[in-house]
mmCIF file of C-alpha atoms in Angstrom:
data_model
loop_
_atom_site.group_PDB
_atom_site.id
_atom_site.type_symbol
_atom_site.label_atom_id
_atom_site.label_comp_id
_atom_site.label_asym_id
_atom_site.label_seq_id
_atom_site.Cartn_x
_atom_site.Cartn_y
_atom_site.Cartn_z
ATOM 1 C CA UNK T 1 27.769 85.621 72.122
ATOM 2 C CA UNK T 2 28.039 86.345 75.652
ATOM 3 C CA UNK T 3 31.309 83.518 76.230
ATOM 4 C CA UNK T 4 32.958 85.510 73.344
ATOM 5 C CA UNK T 5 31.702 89.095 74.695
ATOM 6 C CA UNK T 6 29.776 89.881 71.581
ATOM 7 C CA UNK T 7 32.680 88.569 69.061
ATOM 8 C CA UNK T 8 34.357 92.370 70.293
ATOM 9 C CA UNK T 9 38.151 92.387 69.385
ATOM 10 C CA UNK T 10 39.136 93.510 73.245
ATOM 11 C CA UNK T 11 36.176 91.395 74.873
ATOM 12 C CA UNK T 12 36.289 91.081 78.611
ATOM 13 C CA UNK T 13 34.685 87.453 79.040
ATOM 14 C CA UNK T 14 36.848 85.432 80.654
ATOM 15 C CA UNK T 15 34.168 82.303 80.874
ATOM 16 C CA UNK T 16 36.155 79.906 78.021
ATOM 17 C CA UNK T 17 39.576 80.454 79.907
ATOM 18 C CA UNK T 18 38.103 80.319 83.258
ATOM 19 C CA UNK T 19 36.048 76.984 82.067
ATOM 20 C CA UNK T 20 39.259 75.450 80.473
ATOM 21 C CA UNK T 21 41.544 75.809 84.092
ATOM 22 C CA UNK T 22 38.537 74.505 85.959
ATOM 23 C CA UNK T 23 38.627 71.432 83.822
ATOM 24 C CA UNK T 24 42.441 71.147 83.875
ATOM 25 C CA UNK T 25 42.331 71.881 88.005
ATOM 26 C CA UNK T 26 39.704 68.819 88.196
ATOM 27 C CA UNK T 27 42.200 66.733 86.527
ATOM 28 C CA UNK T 28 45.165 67.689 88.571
ATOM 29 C CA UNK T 29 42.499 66.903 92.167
ATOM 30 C CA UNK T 30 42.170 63.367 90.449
ATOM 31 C CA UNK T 31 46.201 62.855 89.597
ATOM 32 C CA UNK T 32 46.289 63.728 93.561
ATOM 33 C CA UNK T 33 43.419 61.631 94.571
ATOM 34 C CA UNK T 34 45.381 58.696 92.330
ATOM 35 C CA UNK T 35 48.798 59.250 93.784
ATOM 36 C CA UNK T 36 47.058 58.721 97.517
ATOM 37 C CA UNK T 37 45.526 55.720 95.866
ATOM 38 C CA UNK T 38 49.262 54.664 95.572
ATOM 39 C CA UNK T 39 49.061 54.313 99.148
ATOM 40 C CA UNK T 40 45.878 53.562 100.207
ATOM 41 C CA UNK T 41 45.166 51.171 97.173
ATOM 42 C CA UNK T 42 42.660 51.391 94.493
ATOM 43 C CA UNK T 43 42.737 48.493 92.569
ATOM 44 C CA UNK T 44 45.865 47.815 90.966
ATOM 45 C CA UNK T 45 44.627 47.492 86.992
ATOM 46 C CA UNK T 46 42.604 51.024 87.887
ATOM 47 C CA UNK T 47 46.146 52.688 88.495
ATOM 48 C CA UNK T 48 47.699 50.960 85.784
ATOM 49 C CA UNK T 49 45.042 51.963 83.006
ATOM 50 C CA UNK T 50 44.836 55.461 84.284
ATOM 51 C CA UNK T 51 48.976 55.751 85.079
ATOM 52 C CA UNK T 52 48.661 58.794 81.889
ATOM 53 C CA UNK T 53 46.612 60.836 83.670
ATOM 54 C CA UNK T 54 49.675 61.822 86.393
ATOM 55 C CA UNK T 55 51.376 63.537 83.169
ATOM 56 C CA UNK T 56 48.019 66.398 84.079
ATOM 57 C CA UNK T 57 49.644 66.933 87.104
ATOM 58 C CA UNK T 58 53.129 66.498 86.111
ATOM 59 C CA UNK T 59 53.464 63.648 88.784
ATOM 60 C CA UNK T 60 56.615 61.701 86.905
ATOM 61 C CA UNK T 61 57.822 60.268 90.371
ATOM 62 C CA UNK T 62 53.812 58.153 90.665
ATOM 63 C CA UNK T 63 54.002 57.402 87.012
ATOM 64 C CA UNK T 64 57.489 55.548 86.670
ATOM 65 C CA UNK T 65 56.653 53.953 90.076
ATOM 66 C CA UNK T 66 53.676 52.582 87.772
ATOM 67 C CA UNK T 67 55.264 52.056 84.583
ATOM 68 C CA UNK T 68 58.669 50.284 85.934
ATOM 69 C CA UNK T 69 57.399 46.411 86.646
ATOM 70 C CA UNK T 70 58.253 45.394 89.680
ATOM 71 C CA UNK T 71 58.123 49.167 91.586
ATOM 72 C CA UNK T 72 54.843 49.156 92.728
ATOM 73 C CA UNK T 73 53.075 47.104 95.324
ATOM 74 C CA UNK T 74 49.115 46.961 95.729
ATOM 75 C CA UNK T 75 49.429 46.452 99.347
ATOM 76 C CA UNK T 76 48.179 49.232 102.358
ATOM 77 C CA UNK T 77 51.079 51.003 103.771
ATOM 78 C CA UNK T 78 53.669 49.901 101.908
ATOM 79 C CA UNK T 79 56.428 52.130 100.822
ATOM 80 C CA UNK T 80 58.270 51.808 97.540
ATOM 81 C CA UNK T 81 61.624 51.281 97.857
ATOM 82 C CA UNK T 82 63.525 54.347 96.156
ATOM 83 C CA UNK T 83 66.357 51.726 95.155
ATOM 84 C CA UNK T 84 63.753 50.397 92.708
ATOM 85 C CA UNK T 85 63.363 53.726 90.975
ATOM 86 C CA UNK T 86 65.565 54.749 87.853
ATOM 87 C CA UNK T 87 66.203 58.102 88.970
ATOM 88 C CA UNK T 88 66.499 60.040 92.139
ATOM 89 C CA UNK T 89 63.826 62.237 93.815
ATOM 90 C CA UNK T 90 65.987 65.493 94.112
ATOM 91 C CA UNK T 91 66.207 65.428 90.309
ATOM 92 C CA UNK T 92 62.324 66.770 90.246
ATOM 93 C CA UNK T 93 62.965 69.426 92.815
ATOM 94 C CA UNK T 94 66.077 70.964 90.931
ATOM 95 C CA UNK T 95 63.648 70.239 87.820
ATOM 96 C CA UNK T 96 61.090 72.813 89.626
ATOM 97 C CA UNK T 97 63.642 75.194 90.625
ATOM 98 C CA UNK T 98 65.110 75.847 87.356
ATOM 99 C CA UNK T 99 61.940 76.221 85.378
ATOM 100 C CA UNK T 100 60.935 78.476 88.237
ATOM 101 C CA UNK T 101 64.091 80.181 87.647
ATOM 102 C CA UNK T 102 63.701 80.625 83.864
ATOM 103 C CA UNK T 103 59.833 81.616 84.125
ATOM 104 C CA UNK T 104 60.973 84.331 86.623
ATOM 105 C CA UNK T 105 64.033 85.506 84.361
ATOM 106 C CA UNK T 106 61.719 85.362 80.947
ATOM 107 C CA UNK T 107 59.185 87.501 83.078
ATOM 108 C CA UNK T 108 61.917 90.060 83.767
ATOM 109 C CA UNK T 109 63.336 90.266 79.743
ATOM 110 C CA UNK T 110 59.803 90.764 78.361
ATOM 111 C CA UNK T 111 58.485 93.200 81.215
ATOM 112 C CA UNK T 112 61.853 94.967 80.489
ATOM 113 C CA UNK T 113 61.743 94.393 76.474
ATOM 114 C CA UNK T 114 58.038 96.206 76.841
ATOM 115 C CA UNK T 115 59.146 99.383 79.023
ATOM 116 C CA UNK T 116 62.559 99.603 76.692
ATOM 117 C CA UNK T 117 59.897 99.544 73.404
ATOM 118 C CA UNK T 118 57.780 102.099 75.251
ATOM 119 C CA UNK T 119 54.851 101.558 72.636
ATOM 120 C CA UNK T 120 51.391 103.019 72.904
ATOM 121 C CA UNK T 121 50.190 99.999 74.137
ATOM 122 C CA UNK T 122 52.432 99.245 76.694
ATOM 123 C CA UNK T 123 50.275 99.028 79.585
ATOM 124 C CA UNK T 124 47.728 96.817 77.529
ATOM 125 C CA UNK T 125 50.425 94.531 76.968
ATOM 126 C CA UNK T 126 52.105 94.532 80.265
ATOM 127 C CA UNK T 127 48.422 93.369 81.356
ATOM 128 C CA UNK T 128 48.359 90.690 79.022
ATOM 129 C CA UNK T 129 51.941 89.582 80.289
ATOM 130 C CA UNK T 130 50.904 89.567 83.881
ATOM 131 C CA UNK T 131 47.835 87.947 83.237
ATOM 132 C CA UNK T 132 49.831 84.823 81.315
ATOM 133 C CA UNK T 133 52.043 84.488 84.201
ATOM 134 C CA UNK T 134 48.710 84.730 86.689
ATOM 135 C CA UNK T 135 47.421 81.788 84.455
ATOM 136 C CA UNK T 136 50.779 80.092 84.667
ATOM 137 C CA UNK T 137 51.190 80.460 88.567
ATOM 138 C CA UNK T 138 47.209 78.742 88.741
ATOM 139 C CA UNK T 139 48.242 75.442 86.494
ATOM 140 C CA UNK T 140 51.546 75.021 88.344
ATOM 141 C CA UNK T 141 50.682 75.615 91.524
ATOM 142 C CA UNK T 142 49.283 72.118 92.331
ATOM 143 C CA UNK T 143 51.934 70.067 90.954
ATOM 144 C CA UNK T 144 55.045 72.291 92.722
ATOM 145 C CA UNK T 145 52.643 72.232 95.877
ATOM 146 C CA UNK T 146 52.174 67.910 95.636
ATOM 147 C CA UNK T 147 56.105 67.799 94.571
ATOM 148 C CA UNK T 148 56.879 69.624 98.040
ATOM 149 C CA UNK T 149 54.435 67.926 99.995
ATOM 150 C CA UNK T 150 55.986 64.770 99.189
ATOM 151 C CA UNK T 151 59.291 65.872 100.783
ATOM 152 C CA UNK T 152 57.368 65.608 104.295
ATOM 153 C CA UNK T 153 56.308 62.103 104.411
ATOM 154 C CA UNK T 154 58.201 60.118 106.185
ATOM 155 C CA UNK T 155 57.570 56.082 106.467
ATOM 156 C CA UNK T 156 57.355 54.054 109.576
ATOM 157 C CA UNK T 157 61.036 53.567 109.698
ATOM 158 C CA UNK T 158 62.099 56.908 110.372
ATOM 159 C CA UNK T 159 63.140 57.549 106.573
ATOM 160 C CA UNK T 160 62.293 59.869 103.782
ATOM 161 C CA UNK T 161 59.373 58.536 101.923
ATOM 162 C CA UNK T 162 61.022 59.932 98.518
ATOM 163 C CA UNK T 163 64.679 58.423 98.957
ATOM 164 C CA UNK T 164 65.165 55.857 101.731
ATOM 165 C CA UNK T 165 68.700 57.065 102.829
ATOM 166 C CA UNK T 166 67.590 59.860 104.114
ATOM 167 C CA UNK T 167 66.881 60.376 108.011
ATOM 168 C CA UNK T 168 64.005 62.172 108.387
ATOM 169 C CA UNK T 169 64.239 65.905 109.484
ATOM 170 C CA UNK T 170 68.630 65.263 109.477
ATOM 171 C CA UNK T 171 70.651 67.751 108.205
ATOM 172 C CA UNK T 172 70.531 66.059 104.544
ATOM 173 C CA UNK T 173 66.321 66.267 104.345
ATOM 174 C CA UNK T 174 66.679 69.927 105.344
ATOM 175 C CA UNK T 175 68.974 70.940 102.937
ATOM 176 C CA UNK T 176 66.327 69.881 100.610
ATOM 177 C CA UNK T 177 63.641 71.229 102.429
ATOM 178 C CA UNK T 178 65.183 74.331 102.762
ATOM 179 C CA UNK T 179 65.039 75.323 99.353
ATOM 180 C CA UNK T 180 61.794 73.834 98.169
ATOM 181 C CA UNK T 181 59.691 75.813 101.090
ATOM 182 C CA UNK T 182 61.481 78.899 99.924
ATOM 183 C CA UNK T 183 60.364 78.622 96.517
ATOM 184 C CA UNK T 184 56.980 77.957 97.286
#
């Protein structure tokens, strides 16, 4: 009764929703704690049986380096080379910016859709709106935060961890950079 406030219509508990993100941030700490096991290995068969669990933290750069055969080496410091990927790493950051782009435009229709309606219950649902997008900030926060932390590794070699043409911190890295620290 008391994780349902009483079974009430407008209850205030927030225990179920709060329980359900702490579950789903756990998950997204272990898709980070497996993508460092990319470097640092864990055992190879570990990473390959538990390769799904990246999709919690929307990690599709560690999971095709997984999936593809032949992309992934179990050896300590090695880095991938991005020639052996199928795609390239700046299609993930223009992925991020455009669904950032059409939560923030979707955010601006409905708040405007609810003033325009101008019911009784506007403010209720305005709540209820900015709470959604409070939740949504919370889940995606951890994968667009590990998707623009990746941007700053750089291997031995001087290069871009995430596409090994780049020069690190050259006028090509920044103009990725740029964009992706203004976002977040």
């Amino acid at each position: 009764a008391i994780v349902f406030a009483d079974r009430k219509k407008r209850g205030s508990s927030l225990i179920a929703n709060d329980a359900c993100l702490l579950i789903l941030w756990s998950l997204q700490l272990f898709c980070v704690l497996q993508s460092l096991g990319l470097r640092w290995p864990y055992p190879e068969t570990f990473l390959k049986n538990t390769k799904y669990v990246l999709f919690f933290n929307l990690d599709v750069w560690e999971y095709v380096k997984l999936s593809s055969n032949g992309t992934y080496t179990s050896l300590q410091y090695y880095y991938t080379p991005t020639e052996l990927i199928s795609f390239k790493y700046w299609y993930i950051l223009i992925g991020w910016a455009v669904l950032l782009l059409l939560l923030f435009v979707i955010y601006l229709i409905a708040l405007n859709a609810l003033y325009y309606k101008s019911s009784p219950y506007m403010l209720v649902q305005i709540a209820r709106l900015q709470r959604s997008y409070a939740i949504i900030v919370q889940v995606l926060s951890l994968p667009f935060g590990t998707a623009v932390a990746r941007l700053f590794h750089c291997n031995s070699a001087g290069l871009v961890d995430v596409d090994n043409t780049m020069q690190c911190f050259g006028g090509t890295h920044w103009a990725l950079l740029a964009p992706a620290l203004t976002l977040s």
